[in-house]
Each structure stands twice: as structure tokens, then as C-alpha cells.
């Protein structure tokens, strides 16, 4: 470690940040500064009094750790959490300065606004918070006007709705609000008309706007020269904007283990270095190096200054500076220096997935590639091309070993074909980056040539996407990993270190093989010890998924079969099936849904099923009989038929699933019933397991309740009632509640929804009967289990 002094400094500084984060040390900033002053004095005294190297090392280590603690504390002070009690505030108006403008999007303009005041219900309140503002409008022309005429530094007044970012509402769900706060953003603000957006002062900031103009120019050139598919990819590769890359493509890249190519990283910086050194090749050494360093800084800002780019750029600058000063560089010190600079600027970046993946990859490449290279050299290959191919594979393998724990934590998938995919996709992506940069340059001086090169990239993109999709579609392409924790990651790295540290000590190939097998067996066993069991075996589990203003209930029966009653809403902005239910199923270890139940054809109940069908998760659905007067129903049945989904129409029958019974309290032949509105024709489902029973009534209201009482009065009593229509006052009548007589009332409703569900009237009826109320808008996901005798609330947040 004597050759790597910066490693020790960086590790101590990182340790301080981690201690401050994990233990939330109860030290105020003044006390922390006193500690630093005391440790500094102690260190100086140790040197003056010659107390020994060990004493000096301990004191300086504690000093650097304290700096890490203080820097994280200061960074946390600058974070402003969501400032309001209500998660949604309509008819608000904010006033402030534009801090940043994102690149153009199809249906909205996004910008970060430093808000200095807000008007709510006529009252003006002072603030000092940043909000991510989204301006939406049906007119593309109106959106373009705002995009082209707004600048960083402008003061604006915007009318719209304040919302808190979605927090973790279901197990394993991404906490968007926490993510925003770590980026210095307190919440969201949405304006639904460009008429509600006004620039009150056209003051602007020169340098940020020059960078923004450069990003806009590159974005525009990419869009004009390439087709939509290539344009979306190149924007991700060259300017760090991946918003136009569709979810299906991202999933293919995750499944094949090549999602890293979508992030601007070291590969891009290497190309920029080569290009600048070539362009400035005729200049003297000092001027050429200086201009290249300036070019790298510009590239950092044009690409959005992500952690991976900053890391690569700093390493490139360190190497160039050392070359300029005629000094040798050490790769480990360069890595440590880049990490230290990034974390001094913003200590919170330590917990950024991009930074973690980037550093894990480069450290693994530097540490493991020499080991692999030595093994290849021992083979004495005569074919030079094969040798180079193997060396390339080992670089990719090293990066994948280094990033594997973070990949499992963030994506929960272990790609089994990533090595093959990287051999094809990484070189192809590199070529596309080169061609893309050349195309942009030619677009300025020679348009016809630029169009030719753009066409090449169009073909390359089509081939790239096809390869990724084909590799992703294999059943063996990846393994779904339910849960992988930080502790699991530490175990993985420790055991991998054991392999490489002890490999040379074993001479016989058989013993080496046994070492590797035992190590990976230990990884599999030890990493599963802290897994949480959300759906207990041999019990009936009922999970009310928080899908906002909608219904979605996951059932797992004692025999392992699964069912889903409704699947929430899906819009162009947010698809509950894709964004909420699929990730939750993966997190819970549910590979497929055996039975799908659509209560009725309202979008907040059935729309989420579309993405589940597309992803092959569900192939059998029960729904009300086709209503030919309802276009949504016709389209839904056509869609299900086209995707070869087996459809059953509700009737008054029973479905047996192991020891559980599902009763459909539905009579489509009843003339009075057929005249009801859609809500009152909801499929009524009663589940009986042992002595416990559960009644789901969709959006049924009072007419349907009366019909149920007349036809099934003696059979309606249930331990749990899912209140109709999200707890609306139009349902859950006093008579119906008395007949059902539940112990629990389950309400699925969105936080601060515009319908104000559940109704205070309904809540009062329920409370008067001492029924326990379980609300997704208050509790998030609700997980219940039954052994046939007792219903237990799993309380997943405490697991």
C-alpha cells in the first residue's frame, strides 16, 4: 500500500461517509468541526513529540474519517425534503428561477426550478426548494415554443399541481422521492397547459446556457440525421439522455448483461481523447495536451456530468497531466484520485448506482485482467487473433465479476449470456459511437456525407437491437434473483478475493476446480440467508398492491398457485403493470400468474394486464361476458385473442385451487342485472380457505349490493371485504356491511386522489361497526396471510 497513498486516504474518507449514512451519527456540525480540530491538533503533536508512526497513522486516519462524516453532514444539510403535509396540491402557482432544462421530450418539457415562493389557495409562502417541473400540452408547437425560448436563469411563474415523488409503496419498489431528494430536488410540479407557463424575467446565465445550447444542437442534429430508433440510442450514448430508449430495449439490454453500454462512460472518454489528440496533433505538446483537457471538461458537461463520465475524465486528465510533467502514473492512485474528487464535490454520489457500477468495473478490470492474461499466456496460443479475442473476453469477464453484486441489487437479474453478448455488442457500440461523432462533425461541413454515415448507424442500430432481443428471448438468457443485499455483496467480494488470492497456491487443476466450486456454492448459500419470506409457504397470501387509484390484488394459494384480481391503470405516463406489478412479482419470486381476474372493464382495473400479457406472465383470464356496446371491451377481447390468452367469462360457478375455493357470485342471465351500469356488473369473487373467507366486489355499488343480498344473503358473510369502488359513498351500504359483517375492510385508493376516495361517509359506516380498516393510500402495499383459522397482517415494512 506504500505505492498507493491515495487509496488509504480515499478509503478513510469513504468510511466516514458510510458511517454518517448508516449510523446517522448524532453529532451536530459544530461538534464535528471540534472533533476535526482536536484530531488535527493530536496529529501535529504526535509529529512534534515523535510519538511514533502508529499513533500518527491512527490520528490521521480518524481525521480523514471525520472529514468524510462532516462532508456528508454538510451535503445532507443542503437537501430539502418535500415541504408540504399534503402529497398532492392542486391549483398551485410557483415562482422561481430555472436551474436546468432537460432535452426535448415527446409529450412534455422538463426543467428544474429553484422555487422562492408558492401561492396556494391565495396565500403566498416563501420557499427555498428545487422542484422538477413538467410542462405538458396537447400542442407540440406550444411545447417547442417554451423549449426554444426558455433559458437557464430565467425567472418563471407556473400554475399547476404540486406532488410528492412516489415513495416505496410496495416491497422492493424504487423510492423515487428519495432519489429526487438525493439530487437536490424536493418534489414534482406539473403544468397541464403552456398557457400556465410565464417567463417573468429573461435574465440568463451565460455558461450553463452555452452548455445547454450545445446539448440542444447535438440533440437536434442526431434527430434530423437518424431514424427514431437510432436517434434514441445515440442520444443515450453521446449526450447521456436515455429517455427515448423504450422499456423493451432496456429490458433486453438488462437481460443480456450489456445495459452498461447505454451509460456514457470510459469508452466514450477514450474516443474523445483520441479524437482531440488527433485534431490537435500538429500543435506543440503543451498546447495539445491543454486543449485536450479543456475538451474533456466540455465533454463532461455536454453529457450531463454523470459519475461514470467524471470518473473516466478525471483518470484521463491525470494521465495526460502526468505525461505533460514527465511523471509516471499509477492506475490505482488515479482511480482513488478520481473517486476522492467526485466525493469531495458531492459525498452523496457514493450511493449513486452509476458511480458504484463504474468504479466496480474499472477496479475489477485493473485487478483481474493481469490474472486472466497470465492464464492465457500459459496456454501458448499460436493464433494471434484468437489470443486477442480471449484477452478481450477476459476484460469483459473482469468487469462483469466486479459489477455483478450491484447488477443483482439494482436489476435483480443474473445474465447467463452476458459474456457472449458483450463480445458482439461492446465493439459494435464503440463503432457506432465513432460513426456518430463523425456524423455530427460532417453534418456541419458536408451534409451528404453525414447522411451516408447516419444510414450506416441506422443499420447498425437495427442489428444491435435485433441481436439484443434475440439473446434476451432465450429462456436460459438470465436468472431472476429475488433479493440481493449489501451484505450479500460483501460476502461475494470476500469469497472472490479468496479464490484469486489462493489460486496460485493450488498446483493441481482438480483442487483449483474444487476451490472455485466450493466458493460459488458458499456464495449461493450465504447470500440467501438474509432473504425475506413475504409469501409464506402452505398459507393463503393476499397482497393489496399499491397501484394508486385502482385495484390490484395478488393471491398465492397454499399449493403455490397464483392469481391476480385486477391490475391497475396504464397510461402513456405510467403503466402499473410494467412499472409496479412486474417488478413486484420478480421481487416476490413469482414467475407467472396462473389465473387473472378482471372485475370489470374500467381502465383502473384492467389496463395493467396488457403489459403482463405482453411479458408472457399471464395466459388465462376470467372476465365479465363481452359487452359489444363497450368499445374498450371489444378491443380487450381482441387483444387477448391475438395474444392467445385463454378467456373465461364469469358465471355462477366454483373454481377449486388446492384446498381453497373461489366462488363467482355472478349471474349474466339475470335480465335486471344485465341492465346495470358497468360498475354494478363487476365480477363478485369470494375466496374460502378453511374457516377464513374474503369477498372482492370490484366497483360494485348499492344496486349490485342489493342484488347480492337478495341472491346470496346467507353466503356473503366474510372475514375480509374489499370495499366497492375504492370506498366511494355510492357503495358499502349499511345493510350490505351488516350482511357481510367483516372483521377487515380493505380499501384500494390512490393518495390524495381527485375523487377523494374513500368517502368520509363510508369510513364512518365502517368505523361504527368496529371493522378494522386497511387502506393502501395510507399504508401502501398491504400483505395478509391466512392459515385457514387466523388472518395475519405481515407488515412488510418491518420485515
GROMACS .gro file of N, CA and C in nm, residues 30-167:
model
  414
   30UNK      N    1  -2.126   2.162   1.447
   30UNK     CA    2  -2.026   2.232   1.530
   30UNK      C    3  -1.940   2.131   1.607
   31UNK      N    4  -2.004   2.029   1.662
   31UNK     CA    5  -1.930   1.927   1.737
   31UNK      C    6  -1.836   1.850   1.645
   32UNK      N    7  -1.883   1.822   1.523
   32UNK     CA    8  -1.799   1.751   1.426
   32UNK      C    9  -1.675   1.834   1.393
   33UNK      N   10  -1.691   1.964   1.379
   33UNK     CA   11  -1.577   2.052   1.348
   33UNK      C   12  -1.479   2.056   1.467
   34UNK      N   13  -1.533   2.051   1.588
   34UNK     CA   14  -1.447   2.048   1.707
   34UNK      C   15  -1.365   1.919   1.708
   35UNK      N   16  -1.431   1.807   1.672
   35UNK     CA   17  -1.361   1.679   1.665
   35UNK      C   18  -1.248   1.685   1.564
   36UNK      N   19  -1.274   1.744   1.447
   36UNK     CA   20  -1.171   1.755   1.344
   36UNK      C   21  -1.055   1.841   1.394
   37UNK      N   22  -1.088   1.953   1.458
   37UNK     CA   23  -0.982   2.039   1.512
   37UNK      C   24  -0.898   1.966   1.615
   38UNK      N   25  -0.962   1.887   1.701
   38UNK     CA   26  -0.891   1.812   1.805
   38UNK      C   27  -0.800   1.706   1.743
   39UNK      N   28  -0.851   1.635   1.641
   39UNK     CA   29  -0.772   1.532   1.574
   39UNK      C   30  -0.654   1.592   1.499
   40UNK      N   31  -0.675   1.709   1.439
   40UNK     CA   32  -0.565   1.777   1.369
   40UNK      C   33  -0.456   1.814   1.468
   41UNK      N   34  -0.497   1.869   1.583
   41UNK     CA   35  -0.400   1.905   1.688
   41UNK      C   36  -0.326   1.782   1.738
   42UNK      N   37  -0.400   1.674   1.755
   42UNK     CA   38  -0.341   1.549   1.803
   42UNK      C   39  -0.237   1.497   1.705
   43UNK      N   40  -0.268   1.507   1.576
   43UNK     CA   41  -0.175   1.459   1.473
   43UNK      C   42  -0.048   1.544   1.473
   44UNK      N   43  -0.064   1.677   1.480
   44UNK     CA   44   0.053   1.765   1.479
   44UNK      C   45   0.140   1.742   1.603
   45UNK      N   46   0.074   1.722   1.717
   45UNK     CA   47   0.150   1.696   1.839
   45UNK      C   48   0.226   1.564   1.830
   46UNK      N   49   0.163   1.464   1.766
   46UNK     CA   50   0.229   1.334   1.753
   46UNK      C   51   0.355   1.345   1.669
   47UNK      N   52   0.353   1.433   1.570
   47UNK     CA   53   0.471   1.452   1.485
   47UNK      C   54   0.577   1.532   1.558
   48UNK      N   55   0.534   1.638   1.633
   48UNK     CA   56   0.629   1.721   1.705
   48UNK      C   57   0.695   1.645   1.821
   49UNK      N   58   0.612   1.565   1.891
   49UNK     CA   59   0.664   1.492   2.007
   49UNK      C   60   0.720   1.356   1.971
   50UNK      N   61   0.715   1.324   1.840
   50UNK     CA   62   0.769   1.197   1.789
   50UNK      C   63   0.712   1.078   1.867
   51UNK      N   64   0.577   1.071   1.869
   51UNK     CA   65   0.509   0.965   1.942
   51UNK      C   66   0.505   0.833   1.866
   52UNK      N   67   0.553   0.833   1.744
   52UNK     CA   68   0.558   0.708   1.668
   52UNK      C   69   0.463   0.710   1.548
   53UNK      N   70   0.501   0.628   1.449
   53UNK     CA   71   0.423   0.625   1.325
   53UNK      C   72   0.282   0.571   1.348
   54UNK      N   73   0.269   0.471   1.435
   54UNK     CA   74   0.138   0.410   1.457
   54UNK      C   75   0.039   0.513   1.512
   55UNK      N   76   0.085   0.592   1.608
   55UNK     CA   77  -0.001   0.696   1.666
   55UNK      C   78  -0.041   0.798   1.560
   56UNK      N   79   0.056   0.834   1.474
   56UNK     CA   80   0.029   0.931   1.366
   56UNK      C   81  -0.070   0.875   1.265
   57UNK      N   82  -0.051   0.747   1.231
   57UNK     CA   83  -0.141   0.684   1.133
   57UNK      C   84  -0.284   0.680   1.186
   58UNK      N   85  -0.298   0.644   1.314
   58UNK     CA   86  -0.432   0.636   1.373
   58UNK      C   87  -0.498   0.773   1.374
   59UNK      N   88  -0.421   0.875   1.417
   59UNK     CA   89  -0.479   1.009   1.428
   59UNK      C   90  -0.516   1.067   1.291
   60UNK      N   91  -0.429   1.046   1.191
   60UNK     CA   92  -0.460   1.099   1.057
   60UNK      C   93  -0.575   1.022   0.994
   61UNK      N   94  -0.584   0.892   1.022
   61UNK     CA   95  -0.696   0.811   0.970
   61UNK      C   96  -0.828   0.860   1.029
   62UNK      N   97  -0.829   0.880   1.162
   62UNK     CA   98  -0.950   0.931   1.226
   62UNK      C   99  -0.986   1.070   1.176
   63UNK      N  100  -0.883   1.149   1.145
   63UNK     CA  101  -0.906   1.284   1.094
   63UNK      C  102  -0.975   1.279   0.958
   64UNK      N  103  -0.926   1.193   0.869
   64UNK     CA  104  -0.986   1.182   0.734
   64UNK      C  105  -1.127   1.124   0.742
   65UNK      N  106  -1.146   1.024   0.832
   65UNK     CA  107  -1.281   0.969   0.853
   65UNK      C  108  -1.376   1.079   0.899
   66UNK      N  109  -1.327   1.165   0.989
   66UNK     CA  110  -1.410   1.275   1.038
   66UNK      C  111  -1.445   1.372   0.926
   67UNK      N  112  -1.350   1.395   0.835
   67UNK     CA  113  -1.379   1.480   0.719
   67UNK      C  114  -1.492   1.419   0.635
   68UNK      N  115  -1.487   1.286   0.621
   68UNK     CA  116  -1.594   1.219   0.547
   68UNK      C  117  -1.729   1.237   0.614
   69UNK      N  118  -1.730   1.225   0.748
   69UNK     CA  119  -1.855   1.242   0.823
   69UNK      C  120  -1.908   1.384   0.807
   70UNK      N  121  -1.819   1.481   0.820
   70UNK     CA  122  -1.860   1.622   0.810
   70UNK      C  123  -1.909   1.655   0.670
   71UNK      N  124  -1.837   1.608   0.568
   71UNK     CA  125  -1.876   1.640   0.430
   71UNK      C  126  -2.014   1.582   0.399
   72UNK      N  127  -2.042   1.461   0.449
   72UNK     CA  128  -2.174   1.402   0.426
   72UNK      C  129  -2.280   1.481   0.502
   73UNK      N  130  -2.249   1.524   0.624
   73UNK     CA  131  -2.344   1.602   0.703
   73UNK      C  132  -2.377   1.734   0.635
   74UNK      N  133  -2.273   1.799   0.581
   74UNK     CA  134  -2.296   1.925   0.509
   74UNK      C  135  -2.381   1.903   0.385
   75UNK      N  136  -2.353   1.793   0.314
   75UNK     CA  137  -2.432   1.761   0.194
   75UNK      C  138  -2.577   1.735   0.231
   76UNK      N  139  -2.600   1.670   0.346
   76UNK     CA  140  -2.737   1.643   0.389
   76UNK      C  141  -2.812   1.770   0.426
   77UNK      N  142  -2.738   1.868   0.481
   77UNK     CA  143  -2.800   1.995   0.516
   77UNK      C  144  -2.857   2.064   0.392
   78UNK      N  145  -2.787   2.046   0.279
   78UNK     CA  146  -2.831   2.111   0.155
   78UNK      C  147  -2.951   2.042   0.091
   79UNK      N  148  -2.988   1.924   0.143
   79UNK     CA  149  -3.106   1.852   0.091
   79UNK      C  150  -3.231   1.904   0.159
   80UNK      N  151  -3.325   1.948   0.078
   80UNK     CA  152  -3.451   1.998   0.131
   80UNK      C  153  -3.562   1.897   0.100
   81UNK      N  154  -3.616   1.830   0.201
   81UNK     CA  155  -3.724   1.732   0.177
   81UNK      C  156  -3.852   1.802   0.132
   82UNK      N  157  -3.947   1.722   0.089
   82UNK     CA  158  -4.076   1.775   0.044
   82UNK      C  159  -4.135   1.863   0.153
   83UNK      N  160  -4.172   1.988   0.124
   83UNK     CA  161  -4.204   2.084   0.230
   83UNK      C  162  -4.350   2.090   0.273
   84UNK      N  163  -4.438   2.008   0.213
   84UNK     CA  164  -4.581   2.020   0.245
   84UNK      C  165  -4.634   1.894   0.313
   85UNK      N  166  -4.743   1.910   0.385
   85UNK     CA  167  -4.806   1.794   0.450
   85UNK      C  168  -4.883   1.709   0.350
   86UNK      N  169  -4.950   1.772   0.255
   86UNK     CA  170  -5.027   1.700   0.154
   86UNK      C  171  -4.936   1.656   0.041
   87UNK      N  172  -4.952   1.530  -0.002
   87UNK     CA  173  -4.869   1.478  -0.111
   87UNK      C  174  -4.910   1.531  -0.247
   88UNK      N  175  -5.029   1.590  -0.255
   88UNK     CA  176  -5.077   1.646  -0.382
   88UNK      C  177  -5.152   1.775  -0.355
   89UNK      N  178  -5.111   1.883  -0.422
   89UNK     CA  179  -5.174   2.014  -0.403
   89UNK      C  180  -5.208   2.069  -0.541
   90UNK      N  181  -5.337   2.080  -0.568
   90UNK     CA  182  -5.381   2.129  -0.697
   90UNK      C  183  -5.398   2.281  -0.695
   91UNK      N  184  -5.406   2.339  -0.816
   91UNK     CA  185  -5.428   2.484  -0.832
   91UNK      C  186  -5.325   2.567  -0.755
   92UNK      N  187  -5.199   2.524  -0.766
   92UNK     CA  188  -5.089   2.598  -0.703
   92UNK      C  189  -5.015   2.680  -0.809
   93UNK      N  190  -4.938   2.776  -0.764
   93UNK     CA  191  -4.855   2.856  -0.856
   93UNK      C  192  -4.719   2.876  -0.791
   94UNK      N  193  -4.614   2.842  -0.865
   94UNK     CA  194  -4.479   2.858  -0.813
   94UNK      C  195  -4.407   2.970  -0.885
   95UNK      N  196  -4.312   3.031  -0.813
   95UNK     CA  197  -4.231   3.139  -0.867
   95UNK      C  198  -4.086   3.107  -0.838
   96UNK      N  199  -4.001   3.119  -0.939
   96UNK     CA  200  -3.860   3.089  -0.916
   96UNK      C  201  -3.776   3.099  -1.041
   97UNK      N  202  -3.652   3.048  -1.029
   97UNK     CA  203  -3.554   3.059  -1.138
   97UNK      C  204  -3.525   2.922  -1.197
   98UNK      N  205  -3.516   2.915  -1.329
   98UNK     CA  206  -3.484   2.790  -1.397
   98UNK      C  207  -3.337   2.756  -1.371
   99UNK      N  208  -3.312   2.638  -1.312
   99UNK     CA  209  -3.176   2.593  -1.285
   99UNK      C  210  -3.121   2.506  -1.398
  100UNK      N  211  -3.210   2.431  -1.460
  100UNK     CA  212  -3.165   2.337  -1.564
  100UNK      C  213  -3.284   2.303  -1.653
  101UNK      N  214  -3.256   2.279  -1.780
  101UNK     CA  215  -3.360   2.238  -1.875
  101UNK      C  216  -3.316   2.107  -1.940
  102UNK      N  217  -3.402   2.006  -1.933
  102UNK     CA  218  -3.369   1.878  -1.994
  102UNK      C  219  -3.394   1.883  -2.144
  103UNK      N  220  -3.336   1.789  -2.216
  103UNK     CA  221  -3.356   1.783  -2.360
  103UNK      C  222  -3.501   1.751  -2.393
  104UNK      N  223  -3.540   1.784  -2.514
  104UNK     CA  224  -3.680   1.776  -2.556
  104UNK      C  225  -3.738   1.635  -2.539
  105UNK      N  226  -3.864   1.630  -2.496
  105UNK     CA  227  -3.936   1.504  -2.485
  105UNK      C  228  -4.061   1.511  -2.570
  106UNK      N  229  -4.114   1.395  -2.600
  106UNK     CA  230  -4.226   1.388  -2.694
  106UNK      C  231  -4.350   1.459  -2.642
  107UNK      N  232  -4.380   1.443  -2.513
  107UNK     CA  233  -4.509   1.491  -2.463
  107UNK      C  234  -4.496   1.595  -2.352
  108UNK      N  235  -4.374   1.637  -2.317
  108UNK     CA  236  -4.359   1.736  -2.211
  108UNK      C  237  -4.221   1.801  -2.215
  109UNK      N  238  -4.211   1.916  -2.151
  109UNK     CA  239  -4.083   1.984  -2.130
  109UNK      C  240  -4.051   1.973  -1.982
  110UNK      N  241  -3.927   1.932  -1.950
  110UNK     CA  242  -3.886   1.917  -1.811
  110UNK      C  243  -3.777   2.018  -1.777
  111UNK      N  244  -3.789   2.077  -1.661
  111UNK     CA  245  -3.687   2.170  -1.613
  111UNK      C  246  -3.685   2.170  -1.462
  112UNK      N  247  -3.571   2.201  -1.406
  112UNK     CA  248  -3.559   2.215  -1.261
  112UNK      C  249  -3.570   2.363  -1.227
  113UNK      N  250  -3.658   2.396  -1.135
  113UNK     CA  251  -3.682   2.536  -1.097
  113UNK      C  252  -3.650   2.554  -0.949
  114UNK      N  253  -3.565   2.651  -0.920
  114UNK     CA  254  -3.538   2.689  -0.782
  114UNK      C  255  -3.651   2.780  -0.736
  115UNK      N  256  -3.741   2.725  -0.656
  115UNK     CA  257  -3.863   2.796  -0.618
  115UNK      C  258  -3.837   2.884  -0.496
  116UNK      N  259  -3.871   3.013  -0.510
  116UNK     CA  260  -3.853   3.103  -0.395
  116UNK      C  261  -3.985   3.134  -0.325
  117UNK      N  262  -4.098   3.107  -0.393
  117UNK     CA  263  -4.227   3.126  -0.329
  117UNK      C  264  -4.334   3.046  -0.402
  118UNK      N  265  -4.443   3.018  -0.331
  118UNK     CA  266  -4.552   2.940  -0.387
  118UNK      C  267  -4.685   2.998  -0.339
  119UNK      N  268  -4.783   3.003  -0.430
  119UNK     CA  269  -4.916   3.052  -0.393
  119UNK      C  270  -5.012   2.933  -0.392
  120UNK      N  271  -5.074   2.910  -0.276
  120UNK     CA  272  -5.170   2.802  -0.258
  120UNK      C  273  -5.295   2.860  -0.194
  121UNK      N  274  -5.408   2.844  -0.262
  121UNK     CA  275  -5.537   2.896  -0.213
  121UNK      C  276  -5.528   3.045  -0.181
  122UNK      N  277  -5.456   3.117  -0.265
  122UNK     CA  278  -5.446   3.261  -0.249
  122UNK      C  279  -5.340   3.307  -0.152
  123UNK      N  280  -5.280   3.215  -0.077
  123UNK     CA  281  -5.178   3.252   0.022
  123UNK      C  282  -5.038   3.231  -0.036
  124UNK      N  283  -4.954   3.334  -0.026
  124UNK     CA  284  -4.817   3.328  -0.078
  124UNK      C  285  -4.723   3.289   0.034
  125UNK      N  286  -4.644   3.182   0.009
  125UNK     CA  287  -4.550   3.131   0.109
  125UNK      C  288  -4.409   3.131   0.051
  126UNK      N  289  -4.312   3.175   0.130
  126UNK     CA  290  -4.173   3.175   0.087
  126UNK      C  291  -4.114   3.035   0.098
  127UNK      N  292  -4.031   2.999  -0.002
  127UNK     CA  293  -3.966   2.869  -0.004
  127UNK      C  294  -3.822   2.885  -0.049
  128UNK      N  295  -3.745   2.778  -0.031
  128UNK     CA  296  -3.611   2.771  -0.089
  128UNK      C  297  -3.587   2.626  -0.129
  129UNK      N  298  -3.666   2.578  -0.224
  129UNK     CA  299  -3.664   2.438  -0.266
  129UNK      C  300  -3.660   2.429  -0.418
  130UNK      N  301  -3.594   2.324  -0.467
  130UNK     CA  302  -3.593   2.298  -0.611
  130UNK      C  303  -3.701   2.195  -0.643
  131UNK      N  304  -3.774   2.220  -0.753
  131UNK     CA  305  -3.878   2.128  -0.798
  131UNK      C  306  -3.852   2.089  -0.943
  132UNK      N  307  -3.878   1.963  -0.974
  132UNK     CA  308  -3.872   1.917  -1.112
  132UNK      C  309  -4.007   1.949  -1.175
  133UNK      N  310  -4.006   2.042  -1.270
  133UNK     CA  311  -4.130   2.090  -1.331
  133UNK      C  312  -4.151   2.025  -1.467
  134UNK      N  313  -4.274   1.979  -1.489
  134UNK     CA  314  -4.312   1.915  -1.615
  134UNK      C  315  -4.425   1.996  -1.677
  135UNK      N  316  -4.398   2.049  -1.795
  135UNK     CA  317  -4.499   2.128  -1.866
  135UNK      C  318  -4.555   2.042  -1.978
  136UNK      N  319  -4.685   2.018  -1.975
  136UNK     CA  320  -4.749   1.933  -2.074
  136UNK      C  321  -4.854   2.012  -2.152
  137UNK      N  322  -4.873   1.972  -2.276
  137UNK     CA  323  -4.972   2.039  -2.360
  137UNK      C  324  -5.002   1.949  -2.480
  138UNK      N  325  -5.124   1.955  -2.529
  138UNK     CA  326  -5.160   1.875  -2.646
  138UNK      C  327  -5.094   1.925  -2.772
  139UNK      N  328  -5.054   2.051  -2.772
  139UNK     CA  329  -4.991   2.111  -2.890
  139UNK      C  330  -4.839   2.099  -2.884
  140UNK      N  331  -4.781   2.030  -2.979
  140UNK     CA  332  -4.636   2.018  -2.987
  140UNK      C  333  -4.572   2.154  -3.015
  141UNK      N  334  -4.641   2.235  -3.093
  141UNK     CA  335  -4.592   2.369  -3.127
  141UNK      C  336  -4.577   2.454  -3.002
  142UNK      N  337  -4.673   2.446  -2.912
  142UNK     CA  338  -4.666   2.522  -2.788
  142UNK      C  339  -4.551   2.476  -2.700
  143UNK      N  340  -4.531   2.344  -2.694
  143UNK     CA  341  -4.420   2.291  -2.614
  143UNK      C  342  -4.286   2.335  -2.672
  144UNK      N  343  -4.274   2.330  -2.804
  144UNK     CA  344  -4.149   2.372  -2.870
  144UNK      C  345  -4.120   2.519  -2.843
  145UNK      N  346  -4.225   2.600  -2.835
  145UNK     CA  347  -4.206   2.743  -2.807
  145UNK      C  348  -4.141   2.764  -2.671
  146UNK      N  349  -4.188   2.690  -2.571
  146UNK     CA  350  -4.127   2.700  -2.437
  146UNK      C  351  -3.985   2.646  -2.438
  147UNK      N  352  -3.965   2.534  -2.504
  147UNK     CA  353  -3.833   2.471  -2.510
  147UNK      C  354  -3.730   2.563  -2.575
  148UNK      N  355  -3.769   2.630  -2.682
  148UNK     CA  356  -3.676   2.713  -2.759
  148UNK      C  357  -3.654   2.851  -2.696
  149UNK      N  358  -3.751   2.898  -2.618
  149UNK     CA  359  -3.742   3.035  -2.566
  149UNK      C  360  -3.702   3.043  -2.420
  150UNK      N  361  -3.696   2.930  -2.352
  150UNK     CA  362  -3.657   2.931  -2.211
  150UNK      C  363  -3.507   2.913  -2.196
  151UNK      N  364  -3.451   2.976  -2.094
  151UNK     CA  365  -3.307   2.968  -2.070
  151UNK      C  366  -3.281   2.949  -1.921
  152UNK      N  367  -3.167   2.891  -1.891
  152UNK     CA  368  -3.125   2.878  -1.751
  152UNK      C  369  -3.103   3.019  -1.696
  153UNK      N  370  -3.164   3.048  -1.582
  153UNK     CA  371  -3.153   3.181  -1.522
  153UNK      C  372  -3.281   3.262  -1.536
  154UNK      N  373  -3.370   3.221  -1.630
  154UNK     CA  374  -3.499   3.289  -1.642
  154UNK      C  375  -3.581   3.273  -1.514
  155UNK      N  376  -3.655   3.378  -1.480
  155UNK     CA  377  -3.750   3.368  -1.370
  155UNK      C  378  -3.888   3.338  -1.428
  156UNK      N  379  -3.957   3.244  -1.365
  156UNK     CA  380  -4.083   3.197  -1.420
  156UNK      C  381  -4.192   3.194  -1.314
  157UNK      N  382  -4.316   3.199  -1.363
  157UNK     CA  383  -4.434   3.177  -1.281
  157UNK      C  384  -4.514   3.067  -1.350
  158UNK      N  385  -4.542   2.958  -1.279
  158UNK     CA  386  -4.608   2.842  -1.340
  158UNK      C  387  -4.725   2.798  -1.252
  159UNK      N  388  -4.840   2.775  -1.317
  159UNK     CA  389  -4.957   2.724  -1.248
  159UNK      C  390  -4.971   2.574  -1.273
  160UNK      N  391  -5.011   2.501  -1.171
  160UNK     CA  392  -5.026   2.357  -1.189
  160UNK      C  393  -5.046   2.284  -1.058
  161UNK      N  394  -4.993   2.162  -1.052
  161UNK     CA  395  -5.015   2.074  -0.937
  161UNK      C  396  -4.882   2.033  -0.875
  162UNK      N  397  -4.871   2.049  -0.746
  162UNK     CA  398  -4.753   2.005  -0.671
  162UNK      C  399  -4.776   1.861  -0.625
  163UNK      N  400  -4.680   1.775  -0.647
  163UNK     CA  401  -4.690   1.637  -0.598
  163UNK      C  402  -4.558   1.592  -0.538
  164UNK      N  403  -4.569   1.501  -0.446
  164UNK     CA  404  -4.451   1.437  -0.390
  164UNK      C  405  -4.415   1.319  -0.479
  165UNK      N  406  -4.286   1.298  -0.502
  165UNK     CA  407  -4.244   1.183  -0.581
  165UNK      C  408  -4.290   1.054  -0.514
  166UNK      N  409  -4.317   0.953  -0.595
  166UNK     CA  410  -4.366   0.827  -0.539
  166UNK      C  411  -4.260   0.765  -0.449
  167UNK      N  412  -4.298   0.736  -0.327
  167UNK     CA  413  -4.207   0.671  -0.233
  167UNK      C  414  -4.216   0.520  -0.250
   0.00000   0.00000   0.00000
